[in-house]
Coordinates of C-alpha atoms in Angstrom, one line a residue:
M1 CA 222.1 -54.2 128.6
R2 CA 220.5 -57.5 128.0
N3 CA 217.7 -57.2 130.4
A4 CA 216.8 -54.2 129.4
V5 CA 216.6 -55.4 125.7
R6 CA 213.8 -58.1 127.5
R7 CA 212.0 -55.5 129.0
V8 CA 211.2 -53.9 125.3
L9 CA 210.7 -56.8 124.1
A10 CA 208.3 -58.4 126.7
Q11 CA 206.8 -55.1 126.6
D12 CA 206.1 -54.7 122.5
T13 CA 204.9 -58.3 123.2
H14 CA 202.2 -57.2 125.4
D15 CA 200.8 -54.3 123.2
R16 CA 200.5 -56.4 120.1
G17 CA 198.6 -58.4 121.9
L18 CA 196.0 -55.9 122.7
A19 CA 196.0 -54.2 119.8
M20 CA 194.5 -57.7 118.2
P21 CA 191.7 -57.8 119.4
L22 CA 190.9 -53.7 119.3
V23 CA 191.4 -54.3 115.2
I24 CA 189.0 -56.9 114.9
G25 CA 186.8 -55.4 116.7
I26 CA 187.1 -52.6 113.9
T27 CA 187.0 -54.5 111.5
A28 CA 183.6 -55.9 112.7
A29 CA 182.4 -52.8 113.6
L30 CA 183.2 -51.5 109.5
A31 CA 181.5 -54.7 108.5
A32 CA 178.5 -53.7 110.6
L33 CA 178.2 -50.0 109.0
M34 CA 179.1 -51.2 105.0
V35 CA 175.8 -54.1 105.9
A36 CA 173.7 -51.6 107.0
G37 CA 173.8 -49.4 104.6
V38 CA 173.5 -52.0 101.8
A39 CA 170.7 -53.2 104.0
F40 CA 169.6 -49.1 104.3
A41 CA 169.7 -48.7 100.4
T42 CA 167.8 -52.1 99.0
G43 CA 165.1 -51.1 101.6
A44 CA 165.3 -47.5 100.0
L45 CA 165.3 -49.1 96.7
R46 CA 162.5 -51.6 97.6
N47 CA 160.7 -48.4 99.0
A48 CA 160.6 -46.0 96.0
R49 CA 159.7 -49.3 94.1
S50 CA 156.9 -49.9 96.3
D51 CA 155.7 -46.1 95.6
Q52 CA 156.1 -45.7 92.6
D53 CA 153.9 -48.6 92.3
W54 CA 151.5 -47.7 94.6
N55 CA 151.4 -43.8 92.4
S56 CA 151.3 -46.0 89.4
A57 CA 148.3 -47.7 90.3
L58 CA 146.4 -45.0 91.8
A59 CA 146.9 -43.1 88.3
A60 CA 146.5 -45.9 86.3
A61 CA 142.1 -46.7 87.5
Y62 CA 141.9 -43.1 87.6
A63 CA 143.4 -43.8 83.8
G64 CA 140.2 -46.3 84.1
I65 CA 137.9 -43.6 84.7
E66 CA 138.4 -41.7 81.4
E67 CA 138.5 -44.7 79.7
F68 CA 134.6 -45.5 80.7
E69 CA 134.2 -41.7 80.3
S70 CA 135.1 -42.1 76.2
R71 CA 133.1 -45.0 75.5
L72 CA 130.1 -43.2 77.0
A73 CA 130.7 -39.4 74.6
Y74 CA 131.2 -42.7 71.6
D75 CA 128.5 -45.0 72.2
T76 CA 125.4 -42.9 74.5
S77 CA 123.7 -46.2 75.3
Y78 CA 127.7 -48.2 77.0
Y79 CA 125.7 -46.8 80.1
S80 CA 124.7 -50.6 79.9
A81 CA 127.5 -52.7 79.6
G82 CA 129.3 -53.8 82.1
N83 CA 129.8 -57.5 84.1
P84 CA 126.6 -58.6 85.6
A85 CA 128.6 -61.1 87.8
A86 CA 130.7 -57.6 89.8
S87 CA 130.1 -56.9 93.4
F88 CA 129.5 -53.7 92.4
S89 CA 127.2 -54.4 90.0
A90 CA 124.8 -56.1 92.3
G91 CA 121.0 -54.6 91.7
S92 CA 122.1 -52.5 88.4
N93 CA 121.3 -53.9 84.5
V94 CA 124.3 -54.1 82.7
R95 CA 125.6 -56.8 80.0
L96 CA 129.0 -57.4 78.8
P97 CA 129.5 -56.5 75.4
V98 CA 130.2 -59.3 73.0
G99 CA 132.6 -59.5 69.9
D100 CA 134.9 -56.6 69.0
A101 CA 133.1 -54.8 72.0
T102 CA 134.4 -57.1 73.8
N103 CA 136.4 -54.9 76.7
P104 CA 138.7 -56.0 78.8
A105 CA 138.7 -53.8 81.3
F106 CA 135.5 -56.2 82.8
G107 CA 137.6 -59.2 83.8
L108 CA 137.0 -61.1 86.6
G109 CA 139.3 -63.3 89.2
A110 CA 142.7 -64.0 88.7
T111 CA 142.5 -65.8 85.0
G112 CA 140.2 -62.7 83.9
T113 CA 141.9 -59.3 81.7
W114 CA 142.9 -56.5 82.8
A115 CA 143.2 -53.4 80.4
T116 CA 146.5 -51.8 80.0
V117 CA 147.3 -48.0 80.6
P118 CA 148.2 -46.7 77.2
G119 CA 152.2 -45.6 77.5
S120 CA 152.8 -48.0 80.2
N121 CA 154.0 -50.0 78.1
G122 CA 151.6 -52.4 80.1
A123 CA 153.3 -51.9 83.4
S124 CA 149.9 -50.6 84.8
Q125 CA 146.6 -51.6 84.1
F126 CA 143.3 -51.4 85.0
R127 CA 139.1 -52.8 85.5
Y128 CA 136.6 -50.8 86.6
E129 CA 132.6 -52.1 87.4
I130 CA 129.4 -50.5 87.1
D131 CA 126.1 -49.5 88.6
N132 CA 123.7 -48.0 86.6
S133 CA 120.7 -48.5 89.3
R134 CA 120.2 -44.6 89.3
F135 CA 120.7 -43.8 86.4
A136 CA 117.2 -44.1 85.3
Q137 CA 116.1 -41.8 88.3
D138 CA 118.7 -39.2 88.2
G139 CA 121.2 -40.2 85.0
T140 CA 124.1 -41.4 87.1
L141 CA 126.1 -43.5 86.6
R142 CA 128.4 -45.5 89.1
V143 CA 132.5 -46.3 88.3
R144 CA 134.6 -48.4 90.7
S145 CA 137.8 -48.6 88.9
T146 CA 141.0 -50.2 90.1
G147 CA 144.5 -49.3 88.8
R148 CA 146.9 -52.1 89.4
A149 CA 150.9 -51.3 89.4
G150 CA 153.8 -53.7 90.2
G151 CA 151.9 -55.5 93.5
E152 CA 149.7 -52.7 94.6
T153 CA 146.4 -52.1 93.9
R154 CA 144.1 -49.1 94.7
S155 CA 140.6 -48.5 93.7
I156 CA 138.5 -45.0 93.3
V157 CA 134.8 -44.2 93.2
A158 CA 133.3 -41.5 90.2
D159 CA 130.1 -40.7 89.5
L160 CA 129.3 -39.3 86.7
K161 CA 125.9 -38.1 85.2
Q162 CA 126.0 -36.8 81.8
E163 CA 126.9 -33.3 80.9
G164 CA 123.5 -30.8 78.5
F165 CA 120.2 -28.6 78.6
I166 CA 119.9 -29.5 82.9
D167 CA 123.5 -28.0 83.6
F168 CA 121.5 -24.7 82.8
L169 CA 118.8 -22.7 84.5
Y170 CA 119.0 -21.1 81.1
F171 CA 119.6 -22.2 78.0
T172 CA 118.6 -21.4 73.6
D173 CA 119.6 -22.1 70.6
F174 CA 118.5 -19.4 68.7
E175 CA 117.6 -15.9 70.7
V176 CA 115.7 -15.1 68.7
T177 CA 111.3 -15.5 68.4
D178 CA 110.1 -18.7 67.0
P179 CA 107.2 -17.4 64.5
Q180 CA 105.6 -21.2 64.1
A181 CA 104.9 -20.1 67.8
V182 CA 102.8 -17.8 67.2
D183 CA 101.6 -19.0 64.1
P184 CA 102.4 -22.6 63.4
T185 CA 101.7 -21.7 59.9
D186 CA 104.6 -19.5 59.4
T187 CA 106.8 -20.4 56.6
K188 CA 109.9 -18.0 57.4
N189 CA 112.8 -18.8 58.5
C190 CA 114.7 -17.8 61.9
A191 CA 117.1 -20.8 62.6
I192 CA 120.3 -18.1 61.6
K193 CA 123.3 -17.3 64.6
Y194 CA 123.8 -13.7 65.0
P195 CA 124.6 -11.7 63.3
N196 CA 123.5 -12.8 60.4
P197 CA 120.4 -11.0 59.1
R198 CA 117.3 -13.3 59.7
P199 CA 113.5 -13.0 59.2
C200 CA 112.6 -12.7 62.8
D201 CA 112.6 -10.3 66.0
N202 CA 115.3 -10.0 68.5
I203 CA 114.5 -11.0 71.9
Y204 CA 116.4 -9.0 74.8
F205 CA 117.7 -9.1 78.4
G206 CA 115.8 -5.8 80.2
G207 CA 115.6 -4.6 83.6
M208 CA 113.3 -6.5 84.4
D209 CA 114.9 -9.8 83.7
Q210 CA 116.6 -12.0 87.1
L211 CA 119.0 -15.2 86.2
N212 CA 119.7 -16.4 89.2
G213 CA 122.0 -20.0 87.8
P214 CA 123.8 -20.5 84.6
V215 CA 122.9 -19.5 81.5
H216 CA 124.2 -20.7 77.8
T217 CA 123.3 -19.4 74.7
N218 CA 124.5 -20.9 71.2
D219 CA 123.8 -17.8 69.6
A220 CA 124.9 -14.2 70.5
I221 CA 123.0 -12.6 74.5
Q222 CA 121.4 -8.8 73.6
T223 CA 120.2 -6.9 75.9
N224 CA 118.4 -3.4 76.1
G225 CA 118.6 -2.6 79.4
P226 CA 120.3 -3.4 83.7
A227 CA 119.2 -7.6 83.4
E228 CA 120.9 -9.6 86.6
F229 CA 122.7 -12.8 85.5
N230 CA 123.4 -14.3 88.8
G231 CA 125.8 -17.1 87.8
R232 CA 128.0 -18.0 85.2
V233 CA 127.0 -16.8 81.7
T234 CA 128.9 -18.6 79.1
T235 CA 127.7 -18.4 74.9
S236 CA 129.0 -19.7 71.8
W237 CA 129.3 -15.9 69.6
E238 CA 132.7 -14.5 70.3
A239 CA 132.5 -10.5 69.5
A240 CA 135.8 -9.2 67.6
S241 CA 136.9 -7.3 70.6
G242 CA 135.6 -6.6 73.9
P243 CA 132.6 -8.3 75.7
N244 CA 130.5 -10.7 74.3
Y245 CA 127.0 -9.8 74.0
I246 CA 125.4 -7.2 72.5
R247 CA 124.0 -4.5 74.0
Y248 CA 121.2 -2.1 71.9
E249 CA 120.5 0.5 74.4
G250 CA 119.6 1.3 78.0
A251 CA 122.1 0.3 81.1
R252 CA 124.5 -2.3 81.5
P253 CA 123.3 -6.0 82.7
T254 CA 125.2 -7.0 85.3
F255 CA 127.0 -10.3 85.7
Q256 CA 128.6 -11.6 88.6
N257 CA 131.3 -13.2 87.2
P258 CA 133.9 -10.8 86.2
G259 CA 134.6 -11.3 82.1
D260 CA 131.5 -12.6 81.9
P261 CA 129.8 -14.1 79.1
T262 CA 133.1 -16.3 78.0
F263 CA 132.7 -18.3 75.4
S264 CA 131.9 -22.0 75.3
T265 CA 131.3 -24.6 72.4
S266 CA 128.1 -25.1 70.5
I267 CA 125.5 -27.6 72.8
G268 CA 123.1 -29.6 69.9
M269 CA 120.0 -30.4 70.4
P270 CA 118.2 -33.2 69.4
P271 CA 115.8 -33.5 66.4
T272 CA 112.5 -35.0 68.5
N273 CA 111.8 -36.1 72.3
T274 CA 110.5 -39.3 70.9
A275 CA 113.7 -41.1 72.6
L276 CA 111.6 -41.3 75.2
K277 CA 108.7 -42.6 73.9
K278 CA 111.1 -45.7 73.8
E279 CA 110.1 -45.6 77.4
T280 CA 106.3 -47.8 76.7
R281 CA 107.4 -49.8 75.4
S282 CA 107.6 -53.4 77.4
D283 CA 109.1 -55.6 74.8
R284 CA 112.6 -54.3 75.5
P285 CA 113.3 -55.1 79.2
D286 CA 117.0 -54.6 78.1
E287 CA 116.6 -51.0 77.4
V288 CA 113.9 -50.6 79.4
A289 CA 114.3 -51.2 83.1
E290 CA 111.0 -49.5 84.5
T291 CA 107.8 -49.5 82.0
G292 CA 106.8 -45.9 81.7
C293 CA 103.5 -44.4 80.6
L294 CA 101.4 -44.0 77.2
Y295 CA 99.5 -42.0 76.9
T296 CA 96.3 -40.9 73.6
G297 CA 95.6 -37.4 72.1
P298 CA 94.5 -35.0 74.7
T299 CA 95.7 -36.0 78.2
S300 CA 95.6 -33.3 81.6
I301 CA 97.7 -34.7 84.1
E302 CA 97.4 -33.3 87.6
F303 CA 99.8 -34.4 90.4
K304 CA 98.6 -34.5 94.1
S305 CA 100.6 -34.6 97.2
D306 CA 99.8 -37.2 98.8
G307 CA 101.9 -39.8 95.6
T308 CA 98.6 -40.3 93.0
M309 CA 97.9 -38.0 89.5
R310 CA 94.6 -37.1 88.2
V311 CA 94.8 -39.1 84.6
I312 CA 92.2 -38.4 82.1
S313 CA 93.1 -39.2 78.6
P314 CA 89.9 -40.7 76.4
W315 CA 91.6 -41.5 73.3
T316 CA 93.9 -44.2 74.7
Q317 CA 93.7 -48.2 74.3
F318 CA 96.7 -49.4 75.5
T319 CA 99.2 -47.4 77.5
N320 CA 102.5 -49.9 76.5
T321 CA 102.8 -50.6 73.4
T322 CA 105.2 -53.4 71.5
G323 CA 107.1 -53.9 68.6
D324 CA 108.4 -50.9 66.1
T325 CA 105.1 -49.6 65.0
D326 CA 103.8 -50.3 68.4
T327 CA 101.0 -53.5 67.2
G328 CA 100.9 -55.2 70.0
G329 CA 99.4 -53.2 73.9
S330 CA 98.8 -53.8 76.9
A331 CA 97.2 -51.7 79.8
P332 CA 99.0 -52.0 83.3
D333 CA 96.9 -50.9 86.8
K334 CA 99.9 -48.3 87.0
C335 CA 98.8 -46.0 84.6
G336 CA 95.2 -46.4 84.8
K337 CA 93.0 -48.7 83.0
P338 CA 91.8 -47.2 79.4
G339 CA 88.0 -46.5 78.6
S340 CA 85.2 -45.5 80.7
T341 CA 85.8 -46.8 84.7
G342 CA 89.3 -45.3 84.1
L343 CA 91.2 -43.1 82.2
A344 CA 87.9 -41.8 79.7
K345 CA 85.5 -41.9 83.2
K346 CA 82.7 -39.2 83.3
S347 CA 80.9 -37.1 85.5
G348 CA 77.5 -35.9 83.4
S349 CA 79.0 -35.3 80.4
T350 CA 82.7 -34.1 81.7
Y351 CA 85.5 -36.3 81.9
V352 CA 86.8 -36.7 85.0
G353 CA 89.3 -39.5 84.7
V354 CA 90.8 -41.8 87.4
D355 CA 93.7 -41.5 90.0
V356 CA 97.0 -43.8 89.7
P357 CA 100.3 -43.9 91.1
V358 CA 103.7 -42.0 90.9
T359 CA 105.2 -44.8 90.4
D360 CA 109.7 -45.1 91.2
N361 CA 111.0 -43.0 88.2
L362 CA 107.7 -42.6 86.0
V363 CA 108.3 -41.8 82.1
I364 CA 104.6 -40.7 80.7
Y365 CA 104.5 -40.1 76.8
V366 CA 101.5 -38.2 75.7
Q367 CA 101.7 -38.5 71.6
N368 CA 99.5 -37.9 68.7
V369 CA 95.9 -39.9 67.8
P370 CA 98.1 -42.0 65.4
T371 CA 96.3 -43.2 61.8
T372 CA 98.8 -46.4 61.1
S373 CA 97.4 -50.0 60.0
G374 CA 98.6 -52.1 62.8
N375 CA 98.6 -49.4 65.3
V376 CA 97.1 -50.9 68.8
N377 CA 95.9 -46.9 69.5
R378 CA 95.0 -46.3 65.9
V379 CA 92.1 -43.7 65.5
A380 CA 90.2 -43.4 62.0
S381 CA 91.5 -40.3 60.9
S382 CA 88.1 -38.5 60.2
S383 CA 86.6 -39.3 63.6
R384 CA 86.2 -36.3 66.3
T385 CA 85.5 -39.5 68.9
P386 CA 87.3 -41.6 70.9
V387 CA 86.8 -45.6 70.2
H388 CA 85.5 -46.5 74.3
P389 CA 81.3 -46.4 75.1
G390 CA 79.9 -42.6 75.6
A391 CA 82.9 -41.3 74.6
I392 CA 83.0 -37.4 74.1
A393 CA 82.9 -35.9 70.3
C394 CA 85.3 -33.3 69.6
T395 CA 83.0 -30.0 68.8
S396 CA 85.3 -29.5 66.0
S397 CA 88.9 -30.3 64.9
N398 CA 89.6 -27.4 66.9
R399 CA 88.7 -28.2 70.1
N400 CA 90.0 -31.6 72.3
N401 CA 87.1 -32.8 74.3
I402 CA 88.4 -32.1 77.3
G403 CA 87.9 -28.7 78.1
Y404 CA 89.7 -26.5 76.2
P405 CA 89.5 -23.8 74.9
I406 CA 87.9 -23.2 78.1
E407 CA 84.2 -21.5 78.2
N408 CA 84.7 -17.6 76.4
E409 CA 88.0 -18.1 75.3
T410 CA 89.4 -17.1 72.4
V411 CA 92.1 -19.2 71.5
P412 CA 95.3 -17.2 70.5
F413 CA 95.6 -19.9 67.5
S414 CA 93.0 -22.3 65.5
T415 CA 95.3 -24.9 66.0
A416 CA 96.4 -24.4 69.7
Y417 CA 93.7 -27.1 71.1
G418 CA 93.4 -29.6 68.1
C419 CA 91.2 -32.4 68.8
R420 CA 93.7 -35.8 68.2
N421 CA 96.8 -33.6 69.2
G422 CA 99.1 -35.2 71.7
D423 CA 98.9 -32.4 74.2
V424 CA 99.6 -32.0 78.0
F425 CA 98.4 -30.4 80.5
V426 CA 99.7 -30.3 83.5
K427 CA 99.2 -28.9 87.0
G428 CA 99.5 -29.5 90.8
V429 CA 101.7 -30.8 93.7
L430 CA 104.4 -33.5 92.9
N431 CA 105.2 -36.2 95.4
G432 CA 107.6 -38.6 93.1
R433 CA 110.1 -38.3 90.4
T434 CA 108.9 -38.2 86.8
T435 CA 109.3 -36.8 83.4
V436 CA 106.0 -36.1 81.0
A437 CA 107.0 -35.6 77.2
A438 CA 104.5 -34.5 75.1
E439 CA 104.9 -35.3 70.9
N440 CA 102.8 -31.4 70.3
Y441 CA 102.9 -29.3 73.0
V442 CA 102.8 -29.4 76.9
Y443 CA 99.9 -26.7 78.8
I444 CA 101.0 -25.7 82.2
T445 CA 98.1 -24.8 83.8
G446 CA 98.1 -23.9 87.0
N447 CA 100.9 -23.9 89.6
V448 CA 102.7 -27.2 89.2
T449 CA 105.2 -27.5 92.7
Y450 CA 106.9 -30.0 94.8
A451 CA 105.7 -31.7 97.8
D452 CA 109.3 -32.3 99.0
D453 CA 111.7 -29.8 97.4
N454 CA 114.9 -32.3 98.7
D455 CA 113.1 -35.1 96.7
D456 CA 110.4 -35.3 94.2
M457 CA 111.7 -34.3 90.5
L458 CA 110.1 -33.1 87.6
G459 CA 111.0 -33.2 83.7
L460 CA 108.8 -31.3 81.3
V461 CA 109.8 -31.9 77.7
G462 CA 107.7 -30.5 75.0
N463 CA 108.7 -31.6 71.1
N464 CA 107.3 -28.1 70.7
A465 CA 106.3 -25.4 72.9
V466 CA 106.0 -25.3 76.0
W467 CA 103.4 -23.0 76.8
V468 CA 102.2 -21.2 80.8
W469 CA 98.5 -21.0 80.1
N470 CA 97.1 -17.7 80.1
P471 CA 94.2 -17.3 78.5
M472 CA 92.7 -14.4 77.1
R473 CA 88.7 -13.1 76.0
T474 CA 87.7 -10.8 74.0
T475 CA 85.8 -7.6 73.6
T476 CA 85.1 -4.9 71.8
D477 CA 84.8 -1.4 73.6
W478 CA 82.5 1.5 72.2
R479 CA 85.1 2.7 70.0
G480 CA 85.6 -0.8 68.5
D481 CA 89.3 -1.3 70.0
T482 CA 89.6 -5.2 71.3
I483 CA 89.8 -5.7 74.8
Y484 CA 92.0 -8.8 76.0
S485 CA 91.3 -9.6 79.7
S486 CA 92.9 -13.0 81.7
L487 CA 90.7 -15.4 82.5
L488 CA 92.5 -16.4 85.3
G489 CA 91.5 -15.9 88.8
G490 CA 94.7 -14.5 91.2
R491 CA 98.5 -13.6 90.1
D492 CA 101.5 -15.2 89.9
R493 CA 103.0 -18.7 88.4
Y494 CA 105.1 -21.3 90.1
I495 CA 106.5 -24.1 88.2
D496 CA 109.2 -26.0 90.1
A497 CA 110.6 -28.5 87.1
A498 CA 113.1 -28.9 84.0
I499 CA 111.6 -28.0 80.8
L500 CA 112.3 -28.4 77.5
S501 CA 111.0 -27.5 73.6
V502 CA 113.0 -29.5 71.7
A503 CA 111.5 -28.2 68.1
H504 CA 109.6 -24.4 69.4
T505 CA 109.9 -22.8 72.4
F506 CA 108.6 -22.1 76.0
M507 CA 107.2 -19.0 76.4
V508 CA 103.8 -17.6 77.9
Q509 CA 100.4 -18.2 76.1
N510 CA 99.1 -14.4 74.9
Y511 CA 102.6 -12.9 76.6
N512 CA 101.3 -9.6 74.9
R513 CA 98.0 -9.0 75.5
G514 CA 95.8 -8.6 79.1
G515 CA 97.5 -6.2 81.2
T516 CA 100.8 -8.0 83.9
R517 CA 99.8 -11.4 85.5
G518 CA 103.2 -10.9 87.8
D519 CA 105.7 -12.3 88.6
L520 CA 106.9 -16.0 86.6
W521 CA 108.8 -18.3 89.4
V522 CA 110.8 -21.3 87.6
T523 CA 112.8 -23.3 89.8
G524 CA 114.5 -25.7 87.7
A525 CA 116.6 -25.7 84.1
I526 CA 114.6 -24.1 80.9
A527 CA 116.3 -24.9 77.5
Q528 CA 114.6 -24.4 73.9
K529 CA 115.8 -24.1 70.3
F530 CA 114.2 -20.6 69.6
R531 CA 114.0 -17.6 72.4
G532 CA 110.7 -17.0 74.1
P533 CA 108.6 -14.1 75.2
V534 CA 106.9 -14.0 78.8
A535 CA 106.1 -11.0 79.4
T536 CA 106.6 -7.0 77.4
T537 CA 107.9 -3.9 79.3
T538 CA 107.9 -0.1 78.6
R539 CA 111.0 1.6 79.6
S540 CA 111.3 5.5 80.5
G541 CA 115.4 6.5 80.9
S542 CA 116.7 3.4 82.6
V543 CA 113.7 2.1 84.8
S544 CA 111.7 -0.8 82.7
T545 CA 108.1 -1.7 83.7
L546 CA 105.5 -4.3 83.2
S547 CA 103.4 -4.1 80.3
T548 CA 101.8 -7.6 80.2
G549 CA 102.6 -10.8 80.7
Y550 CA 105.1 -12.4 84.3
A551 CA 108.2 -11.0 85.6
K552 CA 110.8 -13.6 84.8
K553 CA 111.5 -14.8 88.6
Y554 CA 113.9 -18.0 87.6
Y555 CA 116.2 -19.8 89.8
Y556 CA 118.3 -23.3 89.4
D557 CA 118.0 -26.1 91.2
E558 CA 121.3 -27.3 92.2
R559 CA 119.8 -30.5 92.5
F560 CA 120.5 -30.6 88.6
R561 CA 124.6 -30.5 89.0
T562 CA 124.2 -33.9 89.4
Q563 CA 121.2 -35.8 89.3
A564 CA 118.4 -35.6 86.6
P565 CA 114.6 -36.4 86.0
P566 CA 113.8 -40.2 84.8
K567 CA 115.6 -40.2 81.3
Y568 CA 115.3 -36.8 80.3
L569 CA 117.1 -35.5 76.9
S570 CA 120.7 -35.4 76.4
P571 CA 122.5 -33.1 73.6
V572 CA 123.1 -34.6 70.4
T573 CA 126.6 -35.1 71.4
T574 CA 126.9 -36.4 75.1
T575 CA 130.0 -36.1 77.2
Y576 CA 129.9 -37.4 81.2
G577 CA 131.8 -35.3 83.5
I578 CA 132.8 -36.7 87.6
T579 CA 130.6 -34.9 90.0
V580 CA 131.9 -37.2 92.8
W581 CA 134.9 -39.0 93.3
V582 CA 136.9 -40.9 96.7
E583 CA 139.5 -43.3 97.3
V584 CA 137.9 -46.5 98.7
E585 CA 139.4 -49.7 100.3
P586 CA 141.1 -51.8 97.3
A587 CA 138.6 -54.0 95.9
F588 CA 141.0 -56.7 93.6
D589 CA 144.3 -58.3 94.9
S590 CA 147.3 -57.8 92.7
D591 CA 146.0 -61.3 91.9
G592 CA 142.6 -60.7 90.2
N593 CA 140.5 -61.8 93.0
Y594 CA 138.5 -60.1 95.3
R595 CA 140.1 -58.3 98.6

């Protein structure tokens, strides 16, 4: 018995010795699992925190872009704000706002400031840097915005472009005729929106009209035939029911986009184009990086495909000015020398002018001959003759001295070619980028096209009307009826440009006289205060036939979605839209230093 008990006790002791390492091993394994679980949970928390910071940093970078856009909308000159010490701003003309306008988003370095994202309780911040080196060229600003959250930073680069007239192939403020375009002495007020009564003629889109691009009017679109709208169409008039346009008679127009025209808010026209004249001042380098050319009195410009332009401008004395009232001036070679050896050079009894280069992003402004005392281009109001030796005098106050009206031309109204008017007469093949503006009229006297459709760009901005020149001769038949015949050879007209008439209209001179002229091909953008007629038509059933003038063939220059001619005018209220954005490597570390 005792031996049996000993055997049992011995076995029990042996088993207890084997169990101890097993228990220790299991305990160690459980502890390791617990440690791993805690470590995994902690790491996951860290990753979640990092992911949250990473996403928040990107959101903060976007917030920076939006904040800069809001500043531009409030202050249209803010395109020149920035930190000139920023690496992204190299080659730009920017300056730091001071005083109450100080912007923390322009900070640099570890001790520099950051702007706080509203609503983030200080957890998210941003900085941005500005590149405005292309602004004079095409109206584009490039912004690099860096967001910071926790220990993460992310950067995006966005191109911002002004939104305005150039976003449309065709823009009007009022869809009615301009009474002053036919007779400048007419005092009727036609600046009245539909459906209010207005003492002027409506202009309709008809069966001969084809618009290939976006269209907007602040008024109501009116049709009397199957016009084609091959692009987005918006209007600031909203029908109580049904489509947002007025159909008087004839077949229905066709709209590319279902539901068009859609409602959109009005776009305000600037009162004048004088903002472009500022670009010819040489005393404002902070605002005018590249001084343009100021010409005085009737001026002819013929673009040439070799990158030059032939300029005739007999009244011009100084092509750059200084002071708010133009009391100082200079005449750089790039604009052509004034006087008998340059801008007023003659061959016999005819002005022939001089060739000058179309410099990069050139702005040209043609002003009326000033009479204000102290103005460097002043000529006494009684004079019809420029001041340089051998100058050709105007034969009357309603005929200029550069050849208009041409021989046998019957003027459409008496002041069409005023002796001292700030009128510009434009034609030719442009090689370069330029904006040409006139204090009075712009006359397109021939085809205006590009040497390179991908690179060249032209803006034509008239304070008053922009005319497609169409001179007429009048004779009387045996019955005593007046007969109109065109003095132009050939048919059709080709215009590559962004066209803007600030106070009046874009139209064909003598549009209702002299028979048909073929097609008016415009590739670009047209904006005007009043709708300008280019033709008359007759309709038989649903078929429209051209009677006089030109049939519209308008095509939008797609480049205008992201670019613009130099210093092209913007609406009264300017907004900016993002045309391109891309994420890039972070510009800054979280400590604020450049990477």
